[in-house]
Amino acid sequence: LDEARDNVTETVSAFTNSRGGVLVLGIDNSGKIIGLNHLNENEFNSLHQALFVRLSNQFANTKEWNHLGKQLLFIYCPLG
């Protein structure tokens, strides 16, 4: 989970410092929706809150979404 948090915060930081973007957690590299349901509540919250703790000087919006029973997390980073 530490590696995932590092990768997410690095990607969000890059997005907010450039042209912006949307990062969707819960989709594998092939585009298949796998969801984040395998994470327990503490793990999910830890991943979600890492954005705000580690990137307190950056702006990003998050939205939790349930698609066909699979939990996704959308992270929107506006144009930097």
XYZ file of C-alpha atoms in Angstrom:
80
model
C 0.000 0.000 0.000
C 2.939 2.351 0.647
C 4.080 1.973 -2.951
C 0.563 2.678 -4.212
C 0.337 5.829 -2.074
C 3.715 6.980 -3.402
C 2.692 6.330 -7.015
C -0.632 8.129 -6.606
C 0.857 11.201 -4.950
C 3.658 11.348 -7.528
C 1.162 11.154 -10.399
C -1.188 13.733 -8.902
C 1.729 16.069 -8.253
C 2.860 15.705 -11.869
C -0.674 16.365 -13.130
C -1.147 19.467 -10.987
C 2.233 20.834 -12.018
C 1.518 20.441 -15.731
C -1.630 20.148 -17.837
C -3.827 18.513 -15.227
C -5.539 15.189 -15.644
C -7.752 12.529 -14.138
C -6.431 9.507 -12.308
C -8.861 6.637 -11.741
C -7.986 4.082 -9.096
C -9.580 0.675 -9.498
C -8.850 0.082 -13.187
C -6.022 -2.222 -14.255
C -3.512 -1.548 -17.044
C -5.694 -3.278 -19.627
C -8.651 -0.993 -18.799
C -10.628 -3.636 -16.894
C -12.554 -2.347 -13.884
C -11.291 -4.286 -10.879
C -12.347 -1.867 -8.142
C -10.811 -1.127 -4.792
C -13.085 -3.465 -2.848
C -10.098 -5.573 -1.801
C -8.972 -2.720 0.460
C -10.412 -2.560 3.948
C -11.830 0.755 5.140
C -8.598 1.857 6.844
C -6.507 1.060 3.768
C -8.897 2.911 1.465
C -9.002 5.938 3.769
C -5.224 5.897 4.072
C -4.841 5.947 0.298
C -7.435 8.693 -0.065
C -6.057 10.877 2.733
C -2.461 10.546 1.546
C -3.341 12.968 -1.238
C -4.315 15.709 1.155
C -1.520 15.113 3.656
C 1.332 14.758 1.180
C 0.056 17.296 -1.351
C -1.352 19.977 0.908
C -0.121 22.741 -1.401
C -1.704 21.204 -4.517
C -5.321 21.244 -5.583
C -7.126 18.020 -6.444
C -10.734 16.868 -6.161
C -11.705 13.305 -5.405
C -14.919 11.419 -6.021
C -15.754 7.922 -4.889
C -17.843 5.979 -7.374
C -19.493 2.586 -7.297
C -19.758 0.951 -10.714
C -21.552 -2.385 -10.811
C -20.506 -3.101 -7.235
C -16.883 -2.092 -7.765
C -15.515 0.868 -5.847
C -13.512 3.409 -7.836
C -11.737 6.590 -6.800
C -11.514 9.429 -9.313
C -8.890 12.101 -8.706
C -9.317 15.239 -10.791
C -6.316 17.532 -11.089
C -7.001 20.860 -12.803
C -4.603 22.561 -15.164
C -1.550 23.671 -13.173
